[in-house]
Coordinates of C-alpha atoms in Angstrom, one line a residue:
M12 CA 37.8 66.6 -52.5
Q13 CA 35.3 64.5 -54.5
K14 CA 36.4 63.7 -58.0
V15 CA 34.2 65.3 -60.7
F16 CA 33.1 63.1 -63.6
Q17 CA 31.7 64.2 -66.9
L18 CA 29.1 62.0 -68.4
I19 CA 30.3 60.4 -71.6
I20 CA 28.2 58.2 -73.9
I21 CA 30.4 55.8 -75.9
V22 CA 28.9 55.8 -79.4
P23 CA 30.4 55.9 -82.8
S24 CA 32.1 59.1 -83.9
G25 CA 30.1 61.2 -86.3
L26 CA 26.7 60.9 -84.6
S27 CA 27.0 64.5 -83.4
M28 CA 27.0 65.6 -87.1
L29 CA 23.3 64.6 -87.4
K30 CA 21.8 67.9 -86.7
S31 CA 18.4 66.9 -88.0
L32 CA 18.2 63.9 -85.7
E33 CA 14.7 63.4 -84.3
K34 CA 14.9 60.2 -82.2
L35 CA 17.9 59.0 -80.2
N36 CA 17.4 55.7 -78.3
L37 CA 20.4 54.4 -76.4
F38 CA 18.5 52.3 -73.9
R39 CA 19.4 48.8 -72.6
N40 CA 23.1 49.1 -73.2
M41 CA 25.9 49.3 -70.6
L42 CA 26.5 53.1 -70.8
T43 CA 28.3 54.4 -67.8
V44 CA 30.3 57.4 -66.6
C45 CA 33.9 57.9 -67.6
D46 CA 36.7 60.2 -66.4
I47 CA 37.1 62.9 -69.1
K48 CA 40.8 62.3 -68.9
C49 CA 40.5 58.7 -69.8
P50 CA 42.7 58.2 -72.9
R51 CA 40.5 55.6 -74.6
L52 CA 37.9 58.3 -75.2
S53 CA 40.0 59.8 -78.0
R54 CA 38.3 57.4 -80.4
F55 CA 34.9 58.9 -79.7
E56 CA 33.6 62.4 -79.8
F57 CA 30.0 62.2 -78.7
I58 CA 29.3 63.7 -75.3
V59 CA 25.8 64.0 -73.9
R60 CA 26.1 67.8 -74.0
N61 CA 26.3 67.5 -77.8
T62 CA 22.7 66.3 -77.9
Y63 CA 21.7 69.8 -77.0
G64 CA 22.7 70.8 -80.5
F65 CA 20.0 68.5 -81.9
K66 CA 17.3 71.1 -82.1
S67 CA 15.0 68.8 -84.0
L68 CA 15.1 66.0 -81.3
T69 CA 11.7 64.8 -80.2
N70 CA 12.6 61.6 -78.5
L71 CA 15.5 61.0 -76.1
K72 CA 15.7 57.6 -74.4
I73 CA 18.8 56.5 -72.5
S74 CA 17.0 54.3 -69.9
N75 CA 18.2 51.1 -68.4
N76 CA 21.9 51.8 -68.4
N77 CA 24.4 52.4 -65.6
I78 CA 24.9 56.1 -65.9
T79 CA 26.1 57.9 -62.7
S80 CA 26.0 61.7 -63.2
R81 CA 24.0 64.8 -62.6
I82 CA 21.4 65.7 -65.2
L83 CA 23.5 68.2 -67.0
N84 CA 22.2 71.7 -67.9
G85 CA 21.1 72.3 -71.4
L86 CA 18.1 70.0 -71.8
G87 CA 15.9 73.1 -71.7
S88 CA 17.1 74.0 -75.1
L89 CA 15.4 71.0 -76.8
K90 CA 12.2 72.8 -77.4
R91 CA 10.7 70.1 -79.6
L92 CA 11.4 67.2 -77.1
G93 CA 8.2 65.2 -76.5
Y94 CA 9.6 62.1 -74.9
L95 CA 12.3 62.1 -72.3
D96 CA 13.2 58.8 -70.5
I97 CA 16.4 58.5 -68.5
S98 CA 14.9 56.0 -66.0
M99 CA 16.7 53.0 -64.4
N100 CA 20.1 54.6 -64.2
N101 CA 22.1 56.1 -61.3
F102 CA 21.5 59.8 -62.0
I103 CA 22.2 61.9 -58.9
G104 CA 21.5 65.4 -57.7
G105 CA 18.4 67.4 -58.1
I106 CA 15.9 67.7 -61.0
P107 CA 16.9 70.8 -63.0
R108 CA 14.4 73.6 -63.0
E109 CA 15.0 74.2 -66.7
L110 CA 13.0 71.0 -67.5
G111 CA 10.0 73.3 -67.0
K112 CA 11.0 74.9 -70.4
L113 CA 10.2 71.7 -72.3
T114 CA 6.6 72.6 -72.9
S115 CA 6.3 70.1 -75.7
L116 CA 6.9 67.2 -73.4
L117 CA 4.3 64.4 -73.3
T118 CA 6.2 61.9 -71.3
L119 CA 8.8 62.5 -68.6
N120 CA 10.3 59.4 -66.9
L121 CA 13.1 60.0 -64.3
S122 CA 12.2 56.9 -62.2
A123 CA 14.6 54.4 -60.6
N124 CA 17.6 56.7 -60.2
N125 CA 19.2 58.4 -57.1
L126 CA 17.8 61.9 -57.6
D127 CA 17.3 64.0 -54.5
G128 CA 16.2 67.4 -53.4
N129 CA 12.8 69.1 -53.8
L130 CA 10.5 68.8 -56.7
P131 CA 10.8 72.0 -58.8
K132 CA 7.6 74.0 -59.1
E133 CA 8.6 74.8 -62.7
L134 CA 7.4 71.3 -63.7
G135 CA 3.9 72.7 -63.3
R136 CA 4.5 74.5 -66.6
L137 CA 4.4 71.2 -68.5
N138 CA 0.7 71.5 -69.1
G139 CA 0.8 69.2 -72.1
L140 CA 2.3 66.3 -70.1
D141 CA 0.3 63.1 -70.0
S142 CA 2.8 60.8 -68.1
L143 CA 5.1 61.8 -65.2
D144 CA 7.0 59.1 -63.4
L145 CA 9.4 60.2 -60.7
S146 CA 9.1 57.0 -58.6
T147 CA 12.0 55.2 -56.7
N148 CA 14.3 58.1 -56.1
N149 CA 15.2 60.1 -53.0
L150 CA 13.2 63.2 -53.7
S151 CA 11.9 65.0 -50.6
G152 CA 10.0 68.0 -49.3
V153 CA 6.4 69.0 -50.0
I154 CA 4.7 68.7 -53.4
P155 CA 4.5 72.2 -54.9
K156 CA 1.0 73.3 -55.6
E157 CA 2.0 74.2 -59.2
I158 CA 2.2 70.5 -60.0
G159 CA -1.6 70.6 -60.1
D160 CA -1.4 72.7 -63.2
C161 CA -0.4 69.6 -65.2
S162 CA -4.1 69.2 -65.9
K163 CA -3.7 66.8 -68.8
L164 CA -1.8 64.1 -66.9
L165 CA -3.1 60.6 -67.3
Y166 CA -0.4 58.9 -65.2
L167 CA 1.4 60.3 -62.1
S168 CA 3.7 58.2 -59.9
L169 CA 5.7 59.7 -57.0
R170 CA 6.0 56.3 -55.3
N171 CA 8.9 55.3 -53.2
N172 CA 10.5 58.7 -52.4
K173 CA 10.8 60.8 -49.2
F174 CA 8.0 63.4 -49.9
S175 CA 6.4 64.8 -46.8
G176 CA 3.8 67.3 -45.6
I177 CA 0.2 67.2 -46.7
I178 CA -1.1 65.9 -50.0
Q179 CA -1.9 69.2 -51.9
S180 CA -5.6 69.7 -52.7
E181 CA -4.4 71.1 -56.1
L182 CA -3.8 67.6 -57.3
S183 CA -7.6 67.4 -57.8
N184 CA -7.1 69.8 -60.7
M185 CA -5.6 66.9 -62.7
I186 CA -9.1 66.0 -63.8
S187 CA -7.7 64.0 -66.8
L188 CA -5.9 61.5 -64.5
Q189 CA -7.1 58.1 -65.7
E190 CA -4.5 55.4 -65.4
V191 CA -2.7 55.9 -62.1
L192 CA -2.1 58.2 -59.2
D193 CA 0.5 56.6 -57.0
L194 CA 1.8 58.5 -53.9
S195 CA 2.7 55.4 -51.9
Q196 CA 5.9 54.8 -49.8
N197 CA 6.5 58.4 -48.8
M198 CA 6.0 60.3 -45.6
F199 CA 2.8 62.3 -46.4
D200 CA 0.8 63.2 -43.3
G201 CA -2.4 65.0 -42.6
E202 CA -5.8 64.1 -44.0
I203 CA -6.6 62.8 -47.5
P204 CA -8.0 65.9 -49.4
S205 CA -11.6 65.4 -50.3
G206 CA -10.9 67.1 -53.6
L207 CA -9.3 63.8 -54.9
G208 CA -12.8 62.6 -55.2
M209 CA -13.2 64.8 -58.2
L210 CA -10.9 62.5 -60.2
K211 CA -13.8 60.7 -61.6
Y212 CA -11.8 59.0 -64.5
L213 CA -9.1 57.6 -62.2
E214 CA -8.7 53.8 -62.3
K215 CA -5.9 53.2 -59.8
L216 CA -5.2 55.1 -56.6
N217 CA -2.4 54.1 -54.2
L218 CA -1.8 56.1 -51.0
S219 CA -0.3 53.3 -49.0
H220 CA 2.7 53.4 -46.7
N221 CA 2.4 57.0 -45.5
M222 CA 1.3 58.7 -42.3
L223 CA -2.1 59.8 -43.3
I224 CA -4.8 60.3 -40.6
G225 CA -8.5 60.8 -40.4
S226 CA -11.0 59.0 -42.6
I227 CA -11.4 58.2 -46.3
P228 CA -13.4 61.2 -47.7
H229 CA -17.1 60.6 -48.6
S230 CA -16.3 62.2 -52.0
F231 CA -14.5 59.0 -53.0
E232 CA -18.0 57.5 -53.6
G233 CA -18.1 59.6 -56.8
M234 CA -15.0 57.9 -58.2
T235 CA -17.0 55.5 -60.3
A236 CA -14.1 54.5 -62.6
L237 CA -11.9 53.4 -59.7
T238 CA -10.9 49.7 -60.0
S239 CA -8.0 49.6 -57.5
I240 CA -7.5 51.4 -54.2
D241 CA -4.8 50.9 -51.6
V242 CA -4.6 52.9 -48.4
S243 CA -2.8 50.3 -46.2
Y244 CA 0.0 51.2 -43.7
N245 CA -1.4 54.6 -42.6
D246 CA -3.2 55.8 -39.5
L247 CA -6.7 56.0 -41.0
E248 CA -10.0 55.2 -39.3
G249 CA -13.8 55.2 -39.9
R250 CA -15.9 53.5 -42.6
V251 CA -14.8 52.9 -46.1
P252 CA -17.1 54.1 -49.0
E253 CA -19.8 51.8 -50.2
T254 CA -18.6 51.5 -53.8
K255 CA -17.5 48.6 -55.9
A256 CA -13.8 49.4 -55.9
F257 CA -13.8 49.3 -52.1
K258 CA -16.0 46.3 -51.8
D259 CA -13.9 44.3 -54.2
A260 CA -10.6 45.4 -52.7
L261 CA -8.3 42.9 -50.9
R262 CA -8.0 43.2 -47.1
E263 CA -4.3 43.8 -47.5
Q264 CA -5.2 47.1 -49.2
F265 CA -6.6 48.4 -45.9
E266 CA -4.5 46.7 -43.3
H267 CA -2.3 48.4 -40.7
N268 CA -4.5 51.4 -40.1
K269 CA -6.0 52.8 -36.9
G270 CA -9.5 51.4 -37.5
L271 CA -11.1 51.1 -40.9
C272 CA -14.3 49.2 -41.2
G273 CA -16.8 48.4 -43.9
N274 CA -18.0 45.8 -46.3
I275 CA -15.0 44.4 -48.1
T276 CA -16.4 41.4 -49.8
A277 CA -13.4 40.3 -51.8
S278 CA -11.3 39.3 -48.8
Q279 CA -12.1 36.9 -45.9
K280 CA -13.9 38.4 -43.1
R281 CA -12.1 38.9 -39.8
D282 CA -14.1 36.1 -38.1
N283 CA -13.1 33.6 -40.7
E284 CA -9.4 34.4 -40.9
V285 CA -6.6 32.1 -40.0
Q286 CA -5.3 33.6 -36.7
T287 CA -2.0 32.8 -35.1
T288 CA -1.7 31.3 -31.6
E289 CA 1.6 30.4 -30.0
F290 CA 2.1 27.2 -28.1
I291 CA 5.1 26.1 -26.0
N292 CA 5.5 22.4 -26.8
D293 CA 8.4 20.1 -27.5
D294 CA 6.7 18.8 -30.7
L295 CA 4.9 21.9 -31.8
F296 CA 6.5 25.3 -32.1
R297 CA 3.8 27.1 -34.0
I298 CA 0.2 26.2 -34.9
W299 CA -2.4 28.4 -36.4
D300 CA -5.9 28.7 -35.0
F301 CA -8.9 28.8 -37.3
D302 CA -12.2 30.2 -35.9
G303 CA -11.4 28.9 -32.5
N304 CA -10.7 25.3 -33.6
N305 CA -7.4 23.6 -33.8
V306 CA -6.6 23.7 -37.6
Y307 CA -4.0 21.0 -37.4
E308 CA -6.6 18.3 -36.4
D309 CA -9.0 19.8 -38.8
I310 CA -6.6 19.4 -41.7
I311 CA -5.7 15.8 -40.7
V312 CA -9.4 14.9 -40.6
A313 CA -10.3 16.7 -43.9
T314 CA -7.5 15.0 -45.8
E315 CA -8.0 11.6 -44.2
G316 CA -4.5 11.6 -43.0
F317 CA -3.2 13.1 -46.2
N318 CA -4.7 10.5 -48.4
D319 CA -3.6 10.7 -52.0
K320 CA -7.1 11.3 -53.3
H321 CA -6.9 14.8 -51.9
C322 CA -3.5 15.5 -53.5
I323 CA -3.5 18.0 -56.3
G324 CA 0.2 18.3 -57.0
V325 CA 3.6 16.8 -56.1
G326 CA 6.9 18.7 -56.1
G327 CA 10.5 18.1 -55.2
F328 CA 10.0 19.1 -51.5
G329 CA 6.3 18.4 -50.8
S330 CA 2.8 17.5 -51.9
V331 CA -0.1 19.9 -52.2
Y332 CA -3.6 19.0 -51.0
K333 CA -6.9 20.7 -51.5
V334 CA -8.5 20.9 -48.1
V335 CA -12.1 21.8 -47.2
L336 CA -12.0 22.9 -43.5
S337 CA -14.8 22.3 -41.1
T338 CA -15.9 25.9 -41.5
G339 CA -16.4 25.4 -45.3
Q340 CA -13.4 27.4 -46.3
V341 CA -11.1 25.9 -48.9
V342 CA -7.3 26.2 -48.5
A343 CA -4.3 24.6 -50.1
V344 CA -1.9 22.7 -47.8
K345 CA 1.7 21.9 -48.8
K346 CA 3.0 19.0 -46.7
F347 CA 6.8 18.7 -46.9
H348 CA 8.3 15.4 -47.6
S349 CA 10.2 13.7 -44.8
R350 CA 13.9 12.9 -45.4
E351 CA 15.0 9.3 -45.8
D352 CA 15.3 8.9 -42.0
D353 CA 11.6 9.8 -41.8
E354 CA 12.3 12.0 -38.9
Q355 CA 12.9 15.5 -40.3
I356 CA 11.7 17.5 -43.2
D357 CA 13.9 19.5 -45.6
L358 CA 14.2 22.4 -43.2
R359 CA 16.1 24.6 -45.8
S360 CA 13.2 24.5 -48.2
F361 CA 10.6 24.8 -45.4
S362 CA 12.4 27.9 -44.0
A363 CA 13.0 29.4 -47.4
E364 CA 9.3 29.4 -48.3
I365 CA 8.2 30.7 -44.9
H366 CA 10.8 33.5 -45.1
A367 CA 9.8 34.5 -48.6
L368 CA 6.0 34.5 -48.1
T369 CA 6.0 36.3 -44.7
E370 CA 8.1 39.1 -46.2
L371 CA 6.3 39.4 -49.5
R372 CA 3.0 41.3 -49.8
H373 CA 1.8 41.5 -53.3
R374 CA -1.5 40.8 -55.0
N375 CA 0.2 38.5 -57.5
I376 CA 2.0 36.4 -55.0
V377 CA 0.2 33.5 -53.3
K378 CA -0.8 34.3 -49.7
L379 CA 0.5 32.3 -46.7
Y380 CA -2.1 31.7 -44.0
G381 CA -0.4 29.4 -41.6
I382 CA 2.6 27.4 -40.6
C383 CA 2.8 24.1 -38.7
S384 CA 5.8 22.1 -37.7
H385 CA 5.1 18.8 -35.9
A386 CA 6.9 15.5 -35.3
R387 CA 4.4 13.8 -37.6
H388 CA 3.7 16.4 -40.3
S389 CA 5.0 19.8 -41.2
F390 CA 3.0 21.9 -43.6
L391 CA 2.2 25.4 -44.9
I392 CA -1.4 26.6 -45.4
Y393 CA -2.1 28.8 -48.4
E394 CA -5.0 30.5 -50.1
Y395 CA -6.5 28.0 -52.6
L396 CA -6.1 28.9 -56.2
E397 CA -6.6 26.9 -59.4
R398 CA -3.9 25.7 -61.8
E399 CA -5.4 26.2 -65.3
N400 CA -4.1 24.7 -68.5
I401 CA -3.0 27.6 -70.7
V402 CA -4.5 26.1 -73.9
K403 CA -8.0 26.7 -72.4
L404 CA -7.3 30.5 -72.0
D405 CA -8.1 33.2 -74.5
W406 CA -5.7 36.0 -75.5
I407 CA -6.9 38.5 -72.9
K408 CA -6.5 36.0 -70.1
R409 CA -3.0 35.0 -71.2
I410 CA -1.9 38.7 -71.5
N411 CA -3.3 39.4 -68.0
I412 CA -1.4 36.4 -66.6
I413 CA 1.9 37.5 -68.1
R414 CA 1.4 41.0 -66.8
S415 CA 0.6 39.7 -63.3
V416 CA 3.7 37.5 -63.2
A417 CA 5.9 40.4 -64.4
S418 CA 4.5 42.6 -61.6
A419 CA 5.2 40.0 -59.0
L420 CA 8.8 39.5 -60.2
S421 CA 9.4 43.2 -60.4
H422 CA 8.3 43.5 -56.8
M423 CA 10.6 40.7 -55.7
H424 CA 13.6 42.1 -57.6
H425 CA 13.2 45.8 -57.1
G426 CA 10.6 46.3 -54.2
C427 CA 12.4 44.1 -51.7
T428 CA 15.6 44.7 -49.8
P429 CA 17.6 42.6 -50.4
P430 CA 16.1 41.3 -53.6
L431 CA 14.5 37.9 -53.7
I432 CA 15.0 35.5 -56.6
H433 CA 12.3 32.9 -57.2
R434 CA 14.5 30.4 -59.2
D435 CA 11.6 28.3 -60.5
I436 CA 9.3 30.5 -62.6
S437 CA 7.4 28.0 -64.8
S438 CA 3.8 27.4 -65.8
K439 CA 3.3 24.8 -63.0
N440 CA 4.0 27.5 -60.4
I441 CA 1.5 30.0 -61.7
L442 CA -1.9 29.8 -60.1
L443 CA -5.2 31.6 -61.0
N444 CA -8.0 33.0 -58.9
S445 CA -11.6 33.1 -60.0
E446 CA -11.0 36.4 -61.9
Y447 CA -8.0 34.9 -63.7
D448 CA -5.5 37.1 -61.9
A449 CA -2.3 35.1 -61.7
C450 CA -0.3 34.5 -58.5
V451 CA 3.3 33.2 -58.3
A452 CA 3.6 30.2 -56.0
D453 CA 6.1 27.7 -54.7
F454 CA 9.0 29.6 -53.1
G455 CA 10.7 26.4 -51.8
I456 CA 14.0 27.2 -53.6
A457 CA 13.8 31.0 -53.5
R458 CA 17.0 32.8 -52.5
V459 CA 17.8 36.2 -51.1
L460 CA 20.3 37.9 -53.3
N461 CA 23.2 39.0 -51.0
S462 CA 24.9 42.1 -52.4
N463 CA 27.9 41.6 -50.1
S464 CA 29.0 38.2 -51.4
S465 CA 28.9 36.0 -54.4
N466 CA 25.7 34.2 -55.0
W467 CA 26.3 30.6 -56.2
T468 CA 23.7 27.9 -56.7
T469 CA 23.2 24.5 -58.0
P470 CA 20.6 24.3 -60.8
A471 CA 17.3 23.3 -59.3
E472 CA 14.8 24.9 -61.6
T473 CA 12.2 23.2 -63.8
F474 CA 13.8 21.7 -66.9
G475 CA 13.1 23.9 -69.9
Y476 CA 13.0 27.2 -68.0
L477 CA 16.6 27.2 -66.7
A478 CA 18.8 30.2 -67.7
P479 CA 21.7 29.0 -69.8
E480 CA 24.4 30.7 -67.7
L481 CA 23.5 28.5 -64.7
A482 CA 24.6 25.4 -66.6
Y483 CA 28.3 26.6 -66.6
T484 CA 28.7 29.3 -64.0
M485 CA 26.1 28.5 -61.4
R486 CA 26.1 32.2 -60.5
L487 CA 22.7 33.4 -59.4
T488 CA 21.3 36.8 -60.4
E489 CA 17.9 38.2 -60.9
K490 CA 18.4 37.8 -64.7
C491 CA 17.9 34.0 -64.1
D492 CA 14.3 34.8 -63.3
V493 CA 14.1 37.1 -66.3
Y494 CA 15.1 34.3 -68.6
S495 CA 12.5 31.9 -67.1
F496 CA 9.9 34.7 -67.5
G497 CA 10.8 34.9 -71.2
V498 CA 10.2 31.2 -71.6
L499 CA 6.8 31.5 -69.8
T500 CA 5.8 34.4 -71.9
R501 CA 6.7 32.6 -75.1
E502 CA 4.7 29.6 -73.9
G503 CA 1.7 31.9 -73.4
I504 CA 2.0 33.1 -77.0
M505 CA 2.6 29.7 -78.6
G506 CA 0.3 27.7 -76.4
S507 CA 3.0 25.1 -75.6
H508 CA 6.6 25.1 -74.3
P509 CA 8.9 26.6 -77.0
G510 CA 11.8 24.2 -76.4
E511 CA 13.2 23.7 -79.9
F512 CA 12.6 27.3 -80.8
I513 CA 14.6 28.6 -77.8
T514 CA 17.4 26.2 -78.6
S515 CA 17.6 27.6 -82.1
L516 CA 18.0 31.1 -80.8
A517 CA 20.9 30.1 -78.6
T518 CA 22.9 28.3 -81.4
S519 CA 25.1 29.6 -84.1
S520 CA 22.3 29.2 -86.5
S521 CA 20.0 31.5 -84.5
A522 CA 19.2 33.4 -87.7
V523 CA 16.9 30.5 -88.5
G524 CA 14.8 31.2 -85.5
D525 CA 15.0 35.0 -86.0
N526 CA 13.6 34.6 -89.5
V527 CA 10.4 32.9 -88.3
L528 CA 7.3 35.0 -88.8
L529 CA 5.7 36.0 -85.6
V530 CA 2.2 35.2 -87.0
D531 CA 3.4 31.6 -87.5
M532 CA 4.3 31.3 -83.9
L533 CA 0.9 32.2 -82.5
D534 CA -1.3 29.5 -80.9
K535 CA -3.5 28.3 -83.8
R536 CA -6.1 27.0 -81.4
L537 CA -7.2 30.6 -80.8
P538 CA -8.6 33.1 -83.3
P539 CA -6.1 35.7 -84.5
P540 CA -5.8 38.6 -82.0
V541 CA -7.3 41.8 -83.3
A542 CA -7.1 45.6 -82.6
D543 CA -5.6 46.5 -79.2
I544 CA -5.1 42.8 -78.3
L545 CA -2.8 42.4 -81.3
K546 CA -0.6 45.2 -79.9
E547 CA -0.5 43.5 -76.5
V548 CA 0.6 40.2 -78.1
V549 CA 3.4 41.9 -80.1
T550 CA 4.5 43.7 -76.9
N551 CA 4.6 40.3 -75.1
A552 CA 6.6 38.8 -78.0
K553 CA 9.1 41.7 -78.1
L554 CA 9.8 41.4 -74.3
A555 CA 10.0 37.6 -74.5
R556 CA 12.6 37.9 -77.2
A557 CA 14.6 40.4 -75.1
C558 CA 14.4 38.2 -71.9
L559 CA 15.7 35.2 -73.8
K560 CA 19.0 36.7 -74.8
T561 CA 21.9 34.4 -74.0
S562 CA 23.9 37.1 -72.2
P563 CA 22.2 37.9 -68.8
E564 CA 23.6 41.4 -68.9
S565 CA 21.7 42.0 -72.2
R566 CA 18.3 41.0 -70.7
P567 CA 16.0 43.8 -69.4
T568 CA 15.1 44.1 -65.7
M569 CA 11.7 42.9 -64.5
Y570 CA 11.0 46.5 -63.5
S571 CA 11.3 47.6 -67.2
V572 CA 9.4 44.6 -68.4
S573 CA 6.5 45.2 -66.1
H574 CA 6.5 48.9 -66.9
E575 CA 6.4 48.2 -70.7
L576 CA 3.7 45.6 -70.3
S577 CA 1.6 48.2 -68.5
S578 CA 2.2 51.0 -71.1
C579 CA 2.1 48.8 -74.3
R580 CA 3.6 51.4 -76.6
V581 CA 4.1 49.4 -79.8
S582 CA 3.8 51.6 -82.9
F583 CA 3.2 49.0 -85.7
V584 CA -0.2 48.8 -87.3
D585 CA -0.3 47.3 -90.8
S586 CA 2.8 45.2 -91.0
F587 CA 2.0 42.5 -88.5
D588 CA 1.9 39.6 -91.0
M589 CA 5.5 40.4 -92.1
I590 CA 7.1 40.8 -88.6
T591 CA 9.8 38.3 -87.9
V592 CA 11.1 37.2 -84.5
G593 CA 14.4 38.9 -85.2
Q594 CA 12.7 42.2 -86.0
L595 CA 11.0 42.2 -82.5
L596 CA 14.1 43.8 -81.0
R597 CA 13.7 46.9 -83.3
E598 CA 12.5 50.0 -81.4
D599 CA 10.2 51.1 -84.3
I600 CA 7.9 48.1 -83.8

């Protein structure tokens, strides 16, 4: 018989006496489940069920812990609750129907748990809800029509579940949807309902990785606010609408369908793509063919035998060259260094980069076009992107770069099985396209995180971005990337590498660093950020401070970082000039 556990939150005794409590935030701790018979609990008296006595509670946030339990009955009694976030835990079982009683809810986030079962139709009663995130669970069944009654939703994500059946046309009743409608990575079938074209304020629509058939409805041409569309990995066919969102989309956002066609100007056209051709040869195991010509010889000619004047970067495992092919297309070629015997490249680095980039598909990760292994030269062919000096970028561009890198790392850590650790997140490995979207590059030392064994490594990252625990434990976790991201983010705020400042945070005199005013840390070469940009800068600073914690267990996940960067929910307005670095970890900022 399965052992039954009661969810216990270990907090100081006496908290349950605060009957007028309005906000309870216990996120980013190490809360877990405990056996109710555990003797050490006699020192504490606060059980989750006691929160149901807090009739004045408006905010309840216990996200990013390690709680394994069902969502206990009783939440429906918190009639004033406006914000409920229990994401990034291990909650199991179904979603209680009584959540439909919380008619004051504005935000409901149950994402990144292990919830299963059907979606209760009672959630349709939450007609004041503006954000609903149920992504990354094991929810199944059809979407109840009643969900369409949540007509004030701005954000809806059901991504990465096991929902099936047709996409209900009632979703078109959510006429306020503005930020996101994400139904990707499920098992939806049937045709895309034409009614979705009525969502004229929607900016991002993701229907990828389902089993949808038919064509993209003509009604989508009326979605004038749409900036991002992804319908890849379905069974769609026919022409795509002639609107800017579709024309500017990347080819990857339409690939793996039955037969979509149309004018997608942002991606390379099919005739100009790098295509693969297999050769059986002692010296050459794979070569990539470009527009009918042998790209290997083309690259040798274009670089004049890899002359240094075409080199744009040198790393530990190879040199990168800017190559203008005979067709006029510009690509980047990374030629791997030979070993001392001049006979063999570093196969481990070569293989690591190939493995990483053939598995990863993300708009903020550099794209691999081709692979060549030859007795004379071995190289990888990438899309060509610029490396821009951060001091030349304004606040908006810097914020977009940080958000893009966070999204890429979140995908690597939480969207891949098993997770992939980059191990060298630094400014030199962040490249920009013409629209200043950032792409993470150089996966030569990337490692797959094996959950079945210990992950040990020797420090190989760029100096100044290395997580402190690697210096003495050499144990690799995804939190090593999180720390490097924190350094990168701080660099974006300050305009230069924050070396001495980070050192002060890690020493016994860290209070010195914590007492520094945030305004004094901002890059003085830029005008002070104003209005909404100011809130974005503070959000970046808050998350950088959290990512730079000495203890890896105390750092947030990249999933939570990416989500917070996208939502930007800082509440400060007037006190910016007085905010210190230490205060950035307060929830009320």
